[in-house]
Short mmCIF file of C-alpha atoms and ligand atoms in Angstrom, two decimals:
data_model
loop_
_atom_site.label_atom_id
_atom_site.label_comp_id
_atom_site.label_asym_id
_atom_site.label_seq_id
_atom_site.Cartn_x
_atom_site.Cartn_y
_atom_site.Cartn_z
CA MET A 1 124.77 2.89 101.81
CA ASN A 2 123.02 3.70 98.54
CA SER A 3 123.78 6.27 95.88
CA THR A 4 121.06 8.70 97.07
CA THR A 5 122.58 8.87 100.55
CA LEU A 6 125.99 9.44 99.01
CA PHE A 7 124.54 12.20 96.83
CA TYR A 8 123.19 14.00 99.92
CA ILE A 9 126.51 13.54 101.71
CA ILE A 10 128.20 15.28 98.77
CA ILE A 11 125.66 18.12 98.87
CA ALA A 12 126.14 18.46 102.64
CA ILE A 13 129.93 18.61 102.26
CA ILE A 14 129.66 21.36 99.64
CA ILE A 15 127.26 23.44 101.76
CA ILE A 16 129.12 22.99 105.05
CA ASP A 17 132.41 23.86 103.39
CA PHE A 18 130.81 27.02 101.99
CA LEU A 19 129.31 28.01 105.35
CA VAL A 20 132.53 27.48 107.30
CA ASP A 21 134.34 29.58 104.75
CA LYS A 22 131.77 32.40 104.95
CA ILE A 23 131.81 32.40 108.75
CA LEU A 24 135.59 32.78 108.73
CA ASP A 25 135.33 35.57 106.15
CA ALA A 26 132.71 37.36 108.23
CA LEU A 27 134.76 37.05 111.44
CA ASN A 28 137.73 38.45 109.57
CA ALA A 29 135.69 41.31 108.10
CA LYS A 30 134.53 42.32 111.58
CA ARG A 31 138.15 43.09 112.47
CA TYR A 32 138.84 45.33 109.49
CA ASN A 33 138.35 48.44 111.60
CA ASP A 34 140.27 47.29 114.67
CA PRO A 35 142.86 49.77 115.94
CA ILE A 36 146.27 49.26 114.34
CA PRO A 37 148.87 47.78 116.73
CA GLU A 38 151.57 50.18 117.94
CA GLU A 39 154.38 48.39 116.01
CA LEU A 40 152.53 48.83 112.72
CA LYS A 41 151.41 52.45 113.07
CA ASP A 42 153.98 53.55 110.48
CA VAL A 43 152.81 51.21 107.71
CA TYR A 44 150.05 53.47 106.40
CA ASP A 45 149.33 57.15 106.65
CA GLN A 46 145.72 58.13 107.29
CA GLU A 47 144.71 58.36 103.65
CA GLU A 48 146.35 55.08 102.65
CA TYR A 49 144.80 53.36 105.61
CA GLN A 50 141.34 54.41 104.53
CA LYS A 51 142.13 53.20 101.04
CA SER A 52 143.20 49.82 102.44
CA GLN A 53 139.92 49.64 104.39
CA ARG A 54 137.97 50.22 101.21
CA TYR A 55 140.05 47.65 99.34
CA LYS A 56 139.42 44.97 101.97
CA THR A 57 135.68 45.66 102.07
CA THR A 58 135.38 45.67 98.28
CA ASN A 59 137.19 42.33 98.02
CA TYR A 60 135.13 40.86 100.82
CA LYS A 61 131.84 41.76 99.14
CA PHE A 62 133.08 40.65 95.74
CA GLY A 63 134.24 37.32 97.19
CA LEU A 64 130.84 36.83 98.75
CA ILE A 65 129.14 37.33 95.39
CA THR A 66 131.48 35.07 93.39
CA THR A 67 131.49 32.20 95.88
CA THR A 68 127.71 32.33 96.29
CA PHE A 69 127.33 32.30 92.53
CA SER A 70 129.61 29.29 92.21
CA LEU A 71 127.83 27.47 95.06
CA VAL A 72 124.41 27.98 93.45
CA LEU A 73 125.78 26.91 90.09
CA THR A 74 127.36 23.75 91.52
CA LEU A 75 124.16 22.79 93.33
CA VAL A 76 121.99 23.42 90.26
CA PHE A 77 124.42 21.44 88.10
CA LEU A 78 124.31 18.52 90.54
CA GLY A 79 120.53 18.79 90.96
CA LEU A 80 119.96 18.70 87.21
CA ASN A 81 122.28 15.70 86.73
CA GLY A 82 124.77 17.84 84.84
CA PHE A 83 127.52 15.24 85.02
CA GLU A 84 125.35 12.68 83.30
CA PHE A 85 124.54 15.19 80.59
CA VAL A 86 128.24 15.88 79.97
CA ASP A 87 129.09 12.18 80.19
CA ASN A 88 126.52 11.43 77.47
CA ILE A 89 127.97 14.10 75.21
CA ALA A 90 131.47 12.65 75.68
CA ARG A 91 130.22 9.12 75.02
CA SER A 92 128.55 10.18 71.79
CA TYR A 93 131.99 10.87 70.30
CA SER A 94 133.93 7.77 71.27
CA ASP A 95 133.98 4.38 72.99
CA ASN A 96 137.54 4.79 74.17
CA PRO A 97 137.68 5.51 77.94
CA ILE A 98 140.68 7.82 77.50
CA ILE A 99 138.99 9.93 74.81
CA ILE A 100 135.74 10.00 76.81
CA ALA A 101 137.61 11.19 79.93
CA LEU A 102 139.42 13.87 77.92
CA ILE A 103 136.22 15.22 76.35
CA PHE A 104 134.40 15.02 79.69
CA PHE A 105 137.02 17.00 81.62
CA GLY A 106 137.55 19.29 78.63
CA ILE A 107 133.89 20.35 78.71
CA ILE A 108 133.84 20.73 82.52
CA MET A 109 137.05 22.79 82.61
CA LEU A 110 136.17 24.96 79.63
CA GLY A 111 132.65 25.53 80.95
CA SER A 112 133.80 26.59 84.40
CA ASP A 113 136.51 28.76 82.87
CA ILE A 114 134.03 30.58 80.65
CA LEU A 115 131.74 31.16 83.63
CA SER A 116 134.52 32.47 85.86
CA THR A 117 136.16 34.73 83.28
CA PRO A 118 133.72 37.68 83.69
CA PHE A 119 134.51 37.64 87.42
CA SER A 120 138.26 37.64 86.95
CA TYR A 121 137.85 40.35 84.31
CA TYR A 122 135.94 42.47 86.83
CA GLN A 123 138.50 41.74 89.54
CA THR A 124 141.37 42.87 87.32
CA PHE A 125 139.92 45.77 85.33
CA VAL A 126 137.49 47.19 87.87
CA ILE A 127 138.67 46.40 91.42
CA GLU A 128 142.45 46.21 90.98
CA GLU A 129 142.24 49.10 88.50
CA ARG A 130 140.31 51.31 90.93
CA PHE A 131 142.93 50.80 93.63
CA GLY A 132 145.79 51.44 91.24
CA PHE A 133 147.25 47.92 91.16
CA ASN A 134 146.34 46.89 87.67
CA LYS A 135 148.88 47.21 84.84
CA THR A 136 147.45 44.42 82.68
CA THR A 137 146.19 45.36 79.24
CA ARG A 138 143.20 43.62 77.76
CA THR A 139 145.48 41.94 75.22
CA THR A 140 147.69 40.51 77.98
CA PHE A 141 144.61 39.37 79.86
CA ILE A 142 143.22 37.49 76.86
CA LEU A 143 146.62 36.05 75.90
CA ASP A 144 147.15 34.85 79.50
CA LYS A 145 143.77 33.14 79.38
CA LEU A 146 144.51 31.42 76.07
CA LYS A 147 148.00 30.33 77.10
CA GLY A 148 146.64 29.04 80.39
CA LEU A 149 143.95 27.01 78.64
CA LEU A 150 146.41 25.65 76.12
CA MET A 151 148.85 24.62 78.84
CA MET A 152 146.01 23.02 80.79
CA ALA A 153 144.92 21.09 77.70
CA VAL A 154 148.41 19.82 76.91
CA VAL A 155 149.74 19.16 80.42
CA GLY A 156 146.48 18.35 82.23
CA GLY A 157 145.15 16.35 79.29
CA GLY A 158 148.43 14.44 78.97
CA LEU A 159 148.52 13.53 82.65
CA LEU A 160 144.83 12.55 82.67
CA ALA A 161 145.21 10.38 79.57
CA LEU A 162 148.17 8.55 81.11
CA ILE A 163 146.39 7.98 84.44
CA VAL A 164 143.25 6.61 82.76
CA TRP A 165 145.48 4.38 80.66
CA PHE A 166 147.29 3.11 83.80
CA TYR A 167 143.87 2.29 85.24
CA GLN A 168 142.88 0.40 82.08
CA VAL A 169 146.06 -1.63 82.09
CA THR A 170 146.85 -2.24 85.75
CA GLY A 171 143.49 -1.91 87.56
CA THR A 172 143.75 -1.12 91.26
CA TYR A 173 147.54 -0.80 91.04
CA PHE A 174 147.16 2.24 88.82
CA TRP A 175 147.77 4.41 91.89
CA LEU A 176 151.42 3.36 92.09
CA TYR A 177 152.06 4.31 88.47
CA ALA A 178 150.05 7.51 88.79
CA TRP A 179 152.06 8.38 91.88
CA ALA A 180 155.35 7.83 90.07
CA LEU A 181 154.09 9.96 87.19
CA VAL A 182 152.99 12.83 89.44
CA ALA A 183 156.27 12.62 91.38
CA VAL A 184 158.42 12.81 88.25
CA PHE A 185 156.23 15.55 86.83
CA SER A 186 156.30 17.74 89.94
CA ILE A 187 160.05 17.39 90.42
CA PHE A 188 160.54 18.19 86.76
CA THR A 189 158.33 21.32 86.82
CA ASN A 190 159.92 22.41 90.09
CA MET A 191 163.31 22.07 88.46
CA PHE A 192 162.59 23.72 85.11
CA TYR A 193 159.75 26.08 86.07
CA ALA A 194 161.84 29.17 85.32
CA ARG A 195 163.00 27.86 81.95
CA LEU A 196 159.82 26.31 80.63
CA ILE A 197 156.80 28.03 82.14
CA VAL A 198 157.82 31.54 83.12
CA PRO A 199 158.95 32.49 79.56
CA LEU A 200 155.40 31.81 78.34
CA PHE A 201 154.11 34.66 80.49
CA ASN A 202 157.02 36.96 81.34
CA LYS A 203 160.36 38.32 80.27
CA GLN A 204 163.23 37.60 82.61
CA THR A 205 166.66 39.15 82.39
CA PRO A 206 169.77 38.51 84.49
CA LEU A 207 170.23 41.15 87.19
CA GLU A 208 172.80 43.53 85.80
CA ALA A 209 176.17 44.00 87.45
CA GLY A 210 176.23 46.77 90.01
CA GLN A 211 175.82 47.56 93.65
CA LEU A 212 172.72 45.42 94.24
CA ARG A 213 174.27 42.39 92.61
CA ASP A 214 177.46 42.86 94.63
CA GLN A 215 175.56 43.16 97.89
CA ILE A 216 173.59 40.01 97.12
CA SER A 217 176.78 38.11 96.21
CA ASP A 218 178.55 39.32 99.36
CA TYR A 219 175.69 38.05 101.49
CA ALA A 220 175.44 34.72 99.63
CA ASN A 221 179.20 34.18 100.05
CA SER A 222 179.04 35.01 103.75
CA VAL A 223 176.64 32.12 104.34
CA GLY A 224 178.25 29.78 101.80
CA PHE A 225 175.26 29.78 99.48
CA ASN A 226 175.82 29.46 95.77
CA LEU A 227 173.72 32.16 94.17
CA ASP A 228 174.92 33.17 90.74
CA LYS A 229 171.65 33.02 88.86
CA ILE A 230 169.68 36.14 89.76
CA PHE A 231 166.93 37.24 87.40
CA VAL A 232 164.58 40.19 87.20
CA ILE A 233 161.10 39.52 85.87
CA ASP A 234 158.70 42.08 84.37
CA GLY A 235 155.97 41.68 86.99
CA SER A 236 155.05 45.33 86.36
CA LYS A 237 153.50 44.14 83.09
CA ARG A 238 150.50 42.94 85.13
CA SER A 239 150.46 44.49 88.57
CA THR A 240 152.20 46.92 90.89
CA LYS A 241 152.35 44.23 93.58
CA ALA A 242 155.86 42.94 94.29
CA ASN A 243 157.37 39.53 94.95
CA ALA A 244 160.56 37.45 94.95
CA TYR A 245 161.01 33.69 94.84
CA PHE A 246 163.48 30.84 94.47
CA SER A 247 162.94 28.00 92.06
CA GLY A 248 164.72 24.85 90.93
CA PHE A 249 167.47 23.10 92.80
CA GLY A 250 171.02 21.94 92.15
CA ARG A 251 172.41 23.66 89.09
CA GLU A 252 168.96 24.96 88.11
CA LYS A 253 168.60 26.90 91.33
CA ARG A 254 167.85 30.57 90.75
CA VAL A 255 166.30 33.56 92.39
CA THR A 256 163.74 35.71 90.62
CA LEU A 257 163.03 39.29 91.66
CA TYR A 258 160.01 41.20 90.42
CA ASP A 259 161.03 44.49 88.82
CA THR A 260 158.45 46.06 91.14
CA LEU A 261 160.38 44.71 94.14
CA VAL A 262 163.65 46.13 92.84
CA SER A 263 162.09 49.57 92.45
CA ASP A 264 160.13 49.57 95.74
CA LEU A 265 162.80 48.30 98.13
CA ASP A 266 166.29 49.59 98.80
CA ASN A 267 169.28 47.26 98.41
CA GLU A 268 169.53 46.24 102.06
CA GLU A 269 165.84 45.38 102.11
CA ILE A 270 166.19 43.23 99.01
CA VAL A 271 169.17 41.38 100.50
CA ALA A 272 167.13 40.82 103.68
CA VAL A 273 164.26 39.35 101.64
CA LEU A 274 166.73 37.04 99.90
CA ALA A 275 168.31 36.10 103.22
CA HIS A 276 164.86 34.95 104.30
CA GLU A 277 164.55 32.84 101.13
CA VAL A 278 168.04 31.39 101.65
CA GLY A 279 166.83 30.48 105.14
CA HIS A 280 164.10 28.32 103.59
CA TYR A 281 166.79 26.46 101.65
CA LYS A 282 169.22 26.07 104.51
CA LYS A 283 166.52 24.89 106.90
CA LYS A 284 165.46 22.27 104.30
CA HIS A 285 161.90 23.63 104.02
CA ILE A 286 161.88 23.20 100.26
CA ILE A 287 162.74 19.50 100.54
CA PHE A 288 160.26 19.03 103.39
CA ASN A 289 157.45 20.57 101.35
CA LEU A 290 158.30 18.50 98.30
CA ILE A 291 158.41 15.23 100.26
CA ALA A 292 155.28 16.06 102.26
CA SER A 293 153.31 16.85 99.13
CA LEU A 294 154.56 13.66 97.43
CA LEU A 295 153.50 11.57 100.44
CA LEU A 296 150.11 13.27 100.55
CA THR A 297 149.63 12.64 96.83
CA GLY A 298 150.53 8.98 97.32
CA LEU A 299 148.09 8.64 100.20
CA THR A 300 145.29 10.33 98.24
CA LEU A 301 145.89 8.13 95.20
CA PHE A 302 145.94 5.03 97.39
CA ILE A 303 142.59 5.93 98.98
CA LEU A 304 141.25 6.73 95.52
CA SER A 305 142.30 3.27 94.31
CA ILE A 306 140.22 1.64 97.06
CA PHE A 307 137.03 3.43 96.03
CA ILE A 308 137.35 4.16 92.34
CA SER A 309 136.09 0.81 91.09
CA ASN A 310 132.93 1.07 93.21
CA PRO A 311 129.97 2.00 90.94
CA LEU A 312 128.39 3.80 93.92
CA LEU A 313 130.69 6.78 93.29
CA THR A 314 129.48 7.27 89.73
CA ASN A 315 125.87 6.53 90.65
CA ALA A 316 125.94 9.15 93.39
CA LEU A 317 126.28 11.75 90.64
CA SER A 318 123.31 10.15 88.82
CA VAL A 319 125.54 8.82 86.06
CA ASN A 320 124.54 5.33 85.00
CA ILE A 321 127.64 3.95 83.36
CA PRO A 322 130.39 3.57 86.00
CA SER A 323 133.63 5.18 84.86
CA PHE A 324 136.97 6.35 86.12
CA HIS A 325 136.45 9.98 85.17
CA VAL A 326 133.05 10.44 86.87
CA GLY A 327 134.27 8.44 89.88
CA LEU A 328 137.19 10.85 90.08
CA ILE A 329 134.84 13.84 90.34
CA ALA A 330 132.70 12.18 93.05
CA PHE A 331 135.83 11.17 94.93
CA GLY A 332 137.20 14.71 94.67
CA LEU A 333 134.01 16.12 96.21
CA LEU A 334 133.91 13.54 99.01
CA TYR A 335 137.61 13.92 99.72
CA SER A 336 137.52 17.71 99.99
CA PRO A 337 137.10 17.83 103.81
CA ILE A 338 140.25 15.70 104.13
CA SER A 339 142.20 17.85 101.72
CA GLU A 340 141.01 20.94 103.65
CA LEU A 341 142.41 19.30 106.75
CA THR A 342 145.77 18.49 105.18
CA GLY A 343 145.95 22.01 103.77
CA PHE A 344 145.32 23.31 107.25
CA VAL A 345 148.16 21.18 108.68
CA MET A 346 150.49 22.29 105.88
CA ASN A 347 149.68 25.94 106.63
CA HIS A 348 150.59 25.31 110.24
CA PHE A 349 154.03 24.01 109.20
CA SER A 350 154.42 26.78 106.68
CA ARG A 351 153.93 29.47 109.37
CA LYS A 352 156.52 27.75 111.58
CA PHE A 353 158.94 27.73 108.64
CA GLU A 354 158.38 31.43 108.00
CA TYR A 355 159.53 32.22 111.54
CA GLN A 356 162.59 30.01 111.05
CA ALA A 357 163.44 31.74 107.77
CA ASP A 358 162.97 35.16 109.39
CA ASP A 359 165.24 34.10 112.24
CA TYR A 360 167.80 32.92 109.74
CA ALA A 361 167.74 36.31 108.00
CA LYS A 362 168.04 38.04 111.37
CA ASN A 363 170.99 35.91 112.47
CA THR A 364 172.95 35.89 109.23
CA TYR A 365 172.07 39.41 108.05
CA LYS A 366 169.90 42.00 109.79
CA ALA A 367 166.42 42.18 111.19
CA GLU A 368 165.52 45.83 110.57
CA PRO A 369 165.74 45.84 106.75
CA LEU A 370 163.49 42.78 106.74
CA VAL A 371 161.01 44.53 109.03
CA SER A 372 160.93 47.58 106.80
CA SER A 373 160.66 45.51 103.61
CA LEU A 374 157.73 43.53 105.03
CA LYS A 375 156.04 46.79 105.98
CA LYS A 376 156.58 48.25 102.53
CA LEU A 377 155.26 45.13 100.83
CA SER A 378 152.18 45.16 103.09
CA LYS A 379 151.58 48.81 102.38
CA ASN A 380 151.98 48.39 98.62
CA SER A 381 149.47 45.56 98.49
CA LEU A 382 147.07 47.28 100.95
CA SER A 383 147.28 44.24 103.24
CA ASN A 384 145.01 43.63 106.16
CA LEU A 385 146.95 44.49 109.35
CA THR A 386 144.30 43.18 111.74
CA PRO A 387 143.15 39.73 110.58
CA HIS A 388 141.01 37.51 112.83
CA PRO A 389 143.09 34.75 114.54
CA ALA A 390 140.72 32.01 113.35
CA TYR A 391 141.07 33.22 109.78
CA VAL A 392 144.86 33.29 110.13
CA TRP A 393 144.83 29.81 111.63
CA VAL A 394 142.98 28.31 108.68
CA HIS A 395 144.07 30.36 105.68
CA TYR A 396 147.44 32.03 106.33
CA SER A 397 150.56 30.33 105.06
CA HIS A 398 152.59 33.16 106.65
CA PRO A 399 152.32 34.60 110.16
CA THR A 400 150.70 38.03 110.30
CA LEU A 401 152.85 41.11 109.78
CA LEU A 402 152.53 41.95 113.49
CA GLU A 403 153.70 38.48 114.56
CA ARG A 404 156.66 38.62 112.18
CA VAL A 405 157.72 42.10 113.26
CA ARG A 406 157.50 41.10 116.94
CA ASN A 407 159.51 37.94 116.28
CA LEU A 408 162.17 39.80 114.31
CA ARG A 409 162.59 42.40 117.08
CA LYS A 410 162.56 39.87 119.90
ZN1 ZN B 501 159.08 32.61 103.42
#
């Protein structure tokens, strides 16, 4: 194999990936106007249903435009040897492989961020605004962007620098050290997410004493689950869409409720949503996901270590001087079908786990409040009630609303 062949393989992967994605989107879009199943007739009234139809179509068209734009841009960038251009810029500042890698990825990340910002601006202030979801101010939007970039520079840059350094020092064995680093880092962020990252973007306050707190405690006690850290987050600062999640483990374990969830759902519905989340804990889904993703990371890094020292990778992107950072990009592109596949398998497990967590909520609490909360959440986010099965199969990490309602009422 020579570098030209490899280059065309990369191009083929990018185009096929795009086409598969667009076919799935189109199949899904064809079902937008399917009749609503009997069990879900009460989710929307006529007017809301029409609004949800418009929302789906708008997002579909917008997605088509943004992904086509990014495809064309990627192909042009590859065709014009963009990576070599950026590599040369980075090399003009330093001879140190770590500094070169940092400048190289800095330019790529910043460039793609600048190009995608107008689209996310439009998404937030035109589309989400038009459908009444948006609560973000322009100041919050800009601050979010800046904080995100800063975090990326510090955390991403730090991790990258360490991994390049491992490669310098240990050669092919770098993957073991990189794996250990990623493992420690992901367990650490998982553990302290609520303390370290959330405060950068949101305010969180302990749920005040009262009926809701009592009902949650009563439920937690009834299943022997220690749940004393309950926080409410100001999700309404950005969007009307609602959510709830668990984070951390051991003593850091806490549940976070969006203020929008607290105002949209009644107490029983909130307890039912939490019962579902407790189900994920009790059924060991959190641990499974953590271990699975660690093993996948290890496998990916191991495969990377086999190929990274081969100059063919760098040459495939028309870059002359072989390097870790350019090899990493080429590897990422070549590896994407495999990561699509693993993502697909993980989604399959995730949907199984959702049923198990729903069953847990049904058996330890009640099914009906969970049904009505899922319906309310679907309604409030104008969800698609009639997705195409192939689309669900590939993209959905949760079963469809219909499947969940049927399972809960079984
Ligand atoms: Zn779940």
